Coordinates of C-alpha atoms in Angstrom, one line a residue:
M1 CA 75.3 131.9 123.8
K2 CA 76.5 130.8 127.3
N3 CA 76.1 127.2 128.3
G4 CA 76.4 125.6 131.7
R5 CA 79.1 123.3 130.4
D6 CA 81.2 126.1 128.9
P7 CA 84.8 125.5 130.0
V8 CA 86.4 127.9 132.5
I9 CA 89.7 128.2 134.4
V10 CA 89.2 128.4 138.2
G11 CA 92.5 127.5 139.8
L12 CA 96.2 128.3 139.2
A13 CA 99.5 127.7 141.0
D14 CA 103.2 127.9 140.2
A15 CA 106.2 126.9 142.3
P16 CA 108.6 129.6 143.6
I17 CA 112.1 129.5 142.2
E18 CA 115.2 131.5 143.1
D19 CA 118.2 131.8 140.8
G20 CA 116.4 129.5 138.5
K21 CA 116.0 126.6 141.0
F22 CA 113.2 125.4 143.1
V23 CA 113.1 127.0 146.6
T24 CA 111.3 124.0 148.2
K25 CA 113.3 120.8 148.5
A26 CA 111.2 118.1 146.8
S27 CA 111.4 115.7 143.8
V28 CA 109.9 116.7 140.4
L29 CA 106.8 114.7 141.4
G30 CA 106.8 116.4 144.8
H31 CA 106.7 119.8 143.1
A32 CA 104.0 118.6 140.7
A33 CA 101.9 117.5 143.7
L34 CA 102.5 120.8 145.5
V35 CA 101.2 123.0 142.7
A36 CA 98.4 120.6 141.9
K37 CA 97.2 120.8 145.5
A38 CA 97.6 124.6 145.6
A39 CA 95.7 125.1 142.4
V40 CA 92.7 123.0 143.4
E41 CA 92.6 124.6 146.9
E42 CA 92.7 128.1 145.3
A43 CA 89.5 127.1 143.5
G44 CA 87.9 125.8 146.6
L45 CA 88.2 122.2 145.6
T46 CA 90.2 119.1 146.7
L47 CA 92.2 116.5 144.8
D48 CA 89.3 114.1 145.4
D49 CA 87.2 116.4 143.1
V50 CA 89.6 115.9 140.2
D51 CA 88.4 113.4 137.6
G52 CA 90.4 114.6 134.6
L53 CA 94.2 114.6 134.6
L54 CA 96.5 116.0 131.8
T55 CA 100.2 116.3 131.8
A56 CA 103.3 116.1 129.6
G57 CA 107.1 116.3 130.0
M58 CA 107.5 115.7 133.7
W59 CA 111.3 115.9 133.3
G60 CA 113.0 113.9 136.0
V61 CA 110.3 111.3 136.2
P62 CA 111.9 107.9 135.6
G63 CA 110.6 105.7 132.9
P64 CA 108.9 106.4 129.5
G65 CA 107.5 109.9 129.2
Q66 CA 104.1 108.5 128.1
L67 CA 103.6 107.1 131.6
A68 CA 103.9 110.5 133.2
T69 CA 100.1 110.8 133.6
V70 CA 99.7 107.4 135.2
T71 CA 102.7 108.1 137.5
L72 CA 101.4 111.5 138.5
G73 CA 97.9 110.1 139.2
E74 CA 99.3 107.5 141.4
Y75 CA 101.4 110.1 143.3
L76 CA 98.4 112.3 143.8
G77 CA 96.3 109.4 145.0
I78 CA 93.5 110.0 142.5
M79 CA 91.7 107.8 139.9
P80 CA 90.9 110.1 136.9
T81 CA 88.3 108.9 134.4
Y82 CA 89.6 111.2 131.7
V83 CA 93.4 111.4 131.0
D84 CA 95.6 113.0 128.4
G85 CA 99.3 112.7 128.0
T86 CA 99.6 114.6 124.7
N87 CA 103.2 115.8 124.3
I88 CA 103.8 118.1 121.3
G89 CA 106.5 120.0 123.0
G90 CA 106.2 123.4 124.7
S91 CA 102.7 123.9 123.2
A92 CA 101.4 120.8 124.9
F93 CA 99.6 122.7 127.7
E94 CA 97.7 125.0 125.4
A95 CA 96.6 121.8 123.6
H96 CA 95.7 120.3 127.0
V97 CA 93.4 123.3 127.7
A98 CA 91.7 122.6 124.4
H99 CA 91.3 118.9 125.1
A100 CA 90.1 119.6 128.7
A101 CA 87.6 122.1 127.3
M102 CA 86.2 119.5 124.9
A103 CA 86.1 116.8 127.6
L104 CA 84.2 119.2 130.0
R105 CA 81.7 120.1 127.3
E106 CA 81.0 116.5 126.5
G107 CA 80.7 115.4 130.2
Y108 CA 83.8 113.2 130.2
C109 CA 84.9 114.9 133.4
E110 CA 83.8 117.7 135.8
V111 CA 87.1 119.0 137.1
A112 CA 90.3 118.8 134.9
L113 CA 93.7 119.3 136.4
I114 CA 96.6 120.2 134.1
V115 CA 100.1 119.8 135.6
Y116 CA 103.8 120.3 134.7
S117 CA 107.0 120.0 136.6
S118 CA 110.6 120.1 135.7
D119 CA 113.9 120.3 137.6
Q120 CA 116.2 120.6 134.6
K121 CA 118.2 123.4 136.2
S122 CA 118.8 121.5 139.4
L123 CA 119.7 118.4 137.4
R124 CA 121.9 120.5 135.1
S125 CA 120.2 118.7 132.3
R126 CA 118.5 119.6 129.0
N127 CA 117.3 116.3 127.7
L128 CA 114.9 117.8 125.1
G129 CA 111.9 116.2 126.7
G130 CA 112.8 112.7 125.7
R131 CA 113.0 113.3 122.0
P132 CA 113.4 109.9 120.3
S133 CA 116.8 109.2 118.6
V134 CA 115.5 106.8 115.9
L135 CA 114.6 108.4 112.6
S136 CA 114.8 111.8 114.3
M137 CA 117.3 114.6 113.7
Q138 CA 119.4 112.2 111.6
H139 CA 120.1 114.9 109.1
E140 CA 121.0 117.5 111.7
T141 CA 122.7 116.1 114.8
P142 CA 125.4 113.9 113.0
Y143 CA 126.6 117.0 111.2
G144 CA 127.1 119.0 114.3
M145 CA 124.0 121.3 114.4
P146 CA 123.2 122.2 118.0
T147 CA 119.7 121.2 119.0
P148 CA 117.3 123.0 119.3
V149 CA 119.0 126.3 118.9
G150 CA 120.5 125.5 115.5
G151 CA 117.1 125.0 113.9
Y152 CA 115.8 128.3 115.2
A153 CA 119.0 130.0 114.0
M154 CA 118.3 128.6 110.5
A155 CA 114.9 130.1 110.6
A156 CA 116.3 133.4 111.7
Q157 CA 118.9 133.4 108.9
R158 CA 116.2 132.6 106.3
H159 CA 113.9 135.4 107.6
M160 CA 116.8 137.9 107.5
H161 CA 117.6 136.8 104.0
E162 CA 114.0 137.0 102.7
Y163 CA 112.8 140.1 104.5
G164 CA 115.8 142.1 105.7
T165 CA 115.1 141.4 109.4
T166 CA 118.1 142.4 111.6
S167 CA 119.7 141.2 114.8
E168 CA 118.6 144.6 116.3
N169 CA 115.0 143.7 115.6
L170 CA 115.4 140.5 117.5
A171 CA 117.2 142.2 120.3
E172 CA 114.2 144.6 120.7
I173 CA 112.1 141.6 121.8
A174 CA 114.6 140.5 124.4
V175 CA 114.9 144.1 125.8
A176 CA 111.1 144.6 126.0
T177 CA 110.6 141.3 127.7
R178 CA 113.3 142.1 130.3
K179 CA 111.4 145.3 131.1
W180 CA 108.3 143.3 131.9
A181 CA 110.5 141.0 134.1
Q182 CA 111.7 144.0 136.0
L183 CA 108.1 144.5 137.1
N184 CA 107.8 140.9 138.2
P185 CA 109.4 140.0 141.6
A186 CA 109.3 136.3 140.7
A187 CA 111.3 136.7 137.5
T188 CA 114.8 135.1 137.3
R189 CA 116.5 137.9 135.4
R190 CA 115.6 141.5 136.4
D191 CA 118.8 143.4 135.7
P192 CA 118.7 146.1 133.0
L193 CA 119.2 145.1 129.4
S194 CA 119.9 147.1 126.3
V195 CA 120.0 146.2 122.6
D196 CA 123.8 146.6 122.7
D197 CA 123.9 144.1 125.6
V198 CA 122.1 141.5 123.5
L199 CA 124.2 142.1 120.4
S200 CA 127.5 141.9 122.4
S201 CA 126.5 138.7 124.2
T202 CA 128.1 135.4 123.1
M203 CA 127.1 134.1 119.7
I204 CA 125.4 130.7 120.3
S205 CA 124.3 129.8 116.8
E206 CA 124.5 132.6 114.2
P207 CA 122.6 134.9 114.2
L208 CA 121.3 134.1 117.7
H209 CA 123.2 135.5 120.6
L210 CA 123.1 134.2 124.2
L211 CA 120.5 136.8 125.1
D212 CA 118.3 135.8 122.2
C213 CA 117.9 132.5 123.9
C214 CA 115.5 131.5 126.7
L215 CA 116.6 130.7 130.3
V216 CA 117.2 127.2 131.7
T217 CA 115.4 126.9 135.0
D218 CA 113.3 124.7 137.2
G219 CA 109.6 125.2 137.3
A220 CA 106.2 123.7 138.1
G221 CA 102.7 124.9 137.4
A222 CA 99.1 123.7 137.5
I223 CA 95.7 124.8 136.1
V224 CA 92.3 123.7 137.2
M225 CA 89.3 123.8 134.7
T226 CA 85.7 123.0 135.2
T227 CA 82.3 124.0 133.8
A228 CA 80.7 127.4 134.1
E229 CA 77.9 125.9 136.1
R230 CA 80.2 124.2 138.6
A231 CA 82.3 127.4 138.9
K232 CA 79.3 129.3 140.4
D233 CA 80.0 127.6 143.7
L234 CA 83.8 128.0 143.8
K235 CA 86.0 130.7 145.3
T236 CA 87.6 132.3 142.3
K237 CA 86.4 134.4 139.4
P238 CA 86.3 132.1 136.4
V239 CA 88.2 132.9 133.2
A240 CA 86.4 131.6 130.1
V241 CA 88.1 129.4 127.5
K242 CA 86.5 130.9 124.3
G243 CA 88.5 129.4 121.5
Y244 CA 91.4 127.0 120.7
G245 CA 93.3 125.5 117.9
E246 CA 96.4 123.4 117.3
A247 CA 98.5 122.1 114.4
H248 CA 102.0 120.7 113.7
T249 CA 104.0 120.2 110.5
H250 CA 107.3 118.5 111.2
W251 CA 109.8 117.3 113.9
A252 CA 113.2 117.7 112.3
I253 CA 114.0 121.3 111.1
G254 CA 114.9 119.9 107.7
E255 CA 111.3 119.0 107.1
M256 CA 109.9 122.4 108.0
P257 CA 107.8 123.5 105.0
D258 CA 109.0 127.1 105.1
L259 CA 111.8 128.3 107.3
A260 CA 110.5 131.9 107.2
R261 CA 106.8 131.1 108.0
L262 CA 105.3 129.5 111.1
L263 CA 102.4 127.5 109.5
P264 CA 101.2 125.7 112.7
A265 CA 100.7 129.1 114.4
Q266 CA 98.9 130.5 111.5
K267 CA 96.4 127.5 111.4
A268 CA 96.0 127.3 115.2
G269 CA 95.5 131.0 115.5
E270 CA 92.9 131.2 112.8
T271 CA 91.0 128.3 114.3
A272 CA 91.0 129.7 117.8
M273 CA 90.0 133.2 116.9
K274 CA 87.2 132.0 114.6
M275 CA 85.9 129.8 117.4
A276 CA 86.0 132.6 119.9
G277 CA 84.5 135.1 117.5
V278 CA 87.2 137.7 118.1
S279 CA 89.4 139.8 115.8
H280 CA 93.0 141.1 116.4
S281 CA 91.6 144.4 117.7
D282 CA 89.8 142.6 120.5
I283 CA 93.0 141.2 122.0
D284 CA 94.2 143.2 125.1
V285 CA 97.2 141.1 126.1
V286 CA 99.3 138.5 124.2
E287 CA 101.4 135.7 125.7
V288 CA 103.5 133.9 123.1
Y289 CA 106.2 131.3 123.5
D290 CA 109.6 132.9 123.5
S291 CA 112.1 130.1 123.4
F292 CA 114.2 132.4 121.2
T293 CA 113.6 135.9 120.0
I294 CA 113.0 134.6 116.5
T295 CA 110.1 132.4 117.8
V296 CA 108.3 135.5 118.9
L297 CA 108.7 137.4 115.6
L298 CA 107.6 134.4 113.5
T299 CA 104.6 133.8 115.8
L300 CA 103.4 137.4 115.6
E301 CA 103.5 137.3 111.8
A302 CA 101.8 133.9 111.6
L303 CA 99.0 134.9 114.0
G304 CA 98.3 137.9 111.8
F305 CA 99.2 140.8 114.1
C306 CA 101.4 142.0 111.3
K307 CA 102.1 140.9 107.7
I308 CA 104.6 138.2 106.9
G309 CA 108.1 139.8 106.7
E310 CA 107.1 142.9 108.8
G311 CA 107.7 141.5 112.2
G312 CA 110.9 143.4 112.6
D313 CA 109.2 146.7 112.1
F314 CA 106.3 145.6 114.3
V315 CA 108.4 145.0 117.4
S316 CA 110.6 148.1 116.9
G317 CA 110.6 151.1 119.2
Q318 CA 109.8 148.8 122.3
R319 CA 106.2 148.4 121.1
T320 CA 105.8 145.2 123.2
A321 CA 107.4 146.7 126.4
P322 CA 105.5 148.1 129.4
G323 CA 103.7 151.3 128.2
G324 CA 103.9 150.2 124.6
A325 CA 101.0 149.7 122.3
F326 CA 101.1 145.9 122.3
P327 CA 101.5 144.3 125.8
M328 CA 103.2 141.0 125.4
N329 CA 104.8 138.4 127.6
T330 CA 104.0 140.4 130.6
N331 CA 105.7 138.3 133.3
G332 CA 109.1 138.4 131.5
G333 CA 108.6 135.3 129.4
G334 CA 110.9 132.5 128.9
L335 CA 113.6 134.9 128.1
S336 CA 113.7 136.5 131.5
A337 CA 111.2 135.0 133.9
L338 CA 111.6 131.2 133.7
H339 CA 111.9 128.4 131.2
P340 CA 111.8 124.9 132.6
G341 CA 111.9 123.2 129.3
M342 CA 108.2 123.4 128.3
Y343 CA 107.1 126.9 128.9
G344 CA 103.5 126.8 127.6
M345 CA 102.0 126.2 131.1
F346 CA 103.3 129.6 132.3
L347 CA 101.9 131.5 129.4
L348 CA 98.5 130.3 130.4
I349 CA 99.0 131.1 134.1
E350 CA 100.2 134.7 133.3
A351 CA 97.3 135.3 130.9
T352 CA 94.7 134.2 133.4
R353 CA 96.3 136.4 136.1
Q354 CA 96.2 139.3 133.8
L355 CA 92.4 138.7 133.2
R356 CA 91.9 138.4 136.9
G357 CA 93.6 141.8 137.4
V358 CA 96.1 140.6 140.0
C359 CA 99.4 141.4 138.4
G360 CA 100.3 144.5 140.4
D361 CA 102.9 146.8 138.7
R362 CA 102.7 144.8 135.4
Q363 CA 98.9 144.7 135.2
V364 CA 97.6 145.6 131.7
A365 CA 94.8 148.1 132.4
G366 CA 91.4 146.9 131.3
A367 CA 92.5 143.5 130.1
E368 CA 89.5 141.4 129.2
T369 CA 90.6 139.2 126.3
A370 CA 94.0 137.4 126.0
L371 CA 95.6 135.3 123.3
V372 CA 98.0 132.6 124.4
H373 CA 100.2 130.7 121.9
G374 CA 102.6 127.9 122.6
T375 CA 105.3 126.6 120.3
G376 CA 106.8 123.1 120.5
G377 CA 109.7 121.2 119.2
T378 CA 111.8 123.1 116.7
L379 CA 109.1 125.4 115.4
S380 CA 107.2 122.1 115.0
S381 CA 103.8 122.5 116.7
G382 CA 101.6 125.4 117.6
A383 CA 98.5 125.7 119.9
T384 CA 96.5 128.8 120.5
V385 CA 94.0 129.6 123.3
I386 CA 91.7 132.6 123.6
L387 CA 90.8 133.5 127.2
Q388 CA 88.2 136.1 128.3
K389 CA 87.1 137.6 131.6
D390 CA 83.8 135.7 132.3

């Protein structure tokens, strides 16, 4: 049953980048402000209408990361009455959509603005989003394991050992994602890519090659949410937030309960799909975090699109590429489009655009329901959102 306070997405914006760097000369806060303003204006609102503010990461902002929301609010010149600085890594923005949805339903705010900005490419820095050094990674970093790729490599090795997954299976994901990027003029990497190219690229942390790894780019994005009732007076066609879920199990990879299974994704996905009242066959387009190719394979299994251990077969034959049976990561993903440190924001933007039907050559025909899943930390957290054409 529809309700006037049902949460919907009504505004989007992302910053243009070229060769992985911001096109516009501005600070990380400046880019956050630019996308925030553009997103509210797309919806037919102004920053003065915003009374809910959610952000995380904000790499390049001086001072403790937990103050990013306060700093951004000051920079935007607004006084939000609902704030959320939850940071669970790259899945934070899927969690923010869930939290904003709950706040809107309960009347804590009327217009929620979710913002992210990072200039890690321009700064030539990958500071891991301010991960604490005390009692964290103490069993990994001192022994030379590269972070975060080493943890993902351990998961890949374990999956290969238990289920016979191959490097070729993982390469299929990178190749399919690149084919989507070739249809996206805004993608950073659009040159042709083959399985052999992936397998012959530099080994970073066995068994993960360079082209199994996400890009390092700048990026900024914003999402505006409001209620279904308020959306009636706005400029854009709303996209409904129908379900959501989140979970996390560990921070250090040594504490991951099962290296070959992504338990947070399983829990978050089950919760979101049950809330939305949808099954796997109802999903038209899937946007999942692709920090590394193994992230995708583990996520697809955990979300139930295939059985545990069968992810390699599921993605074979370019199933997830344009024209395949399973449209996934349709902008080119973190592997080929952009990855500014915390990619979950851009999964949501792409899914919403697909449901709006504005993606041009990469548009998935008849897309009405999308599943978005973010992964944070070292396979640590997961958050799922189900979006529908309203």
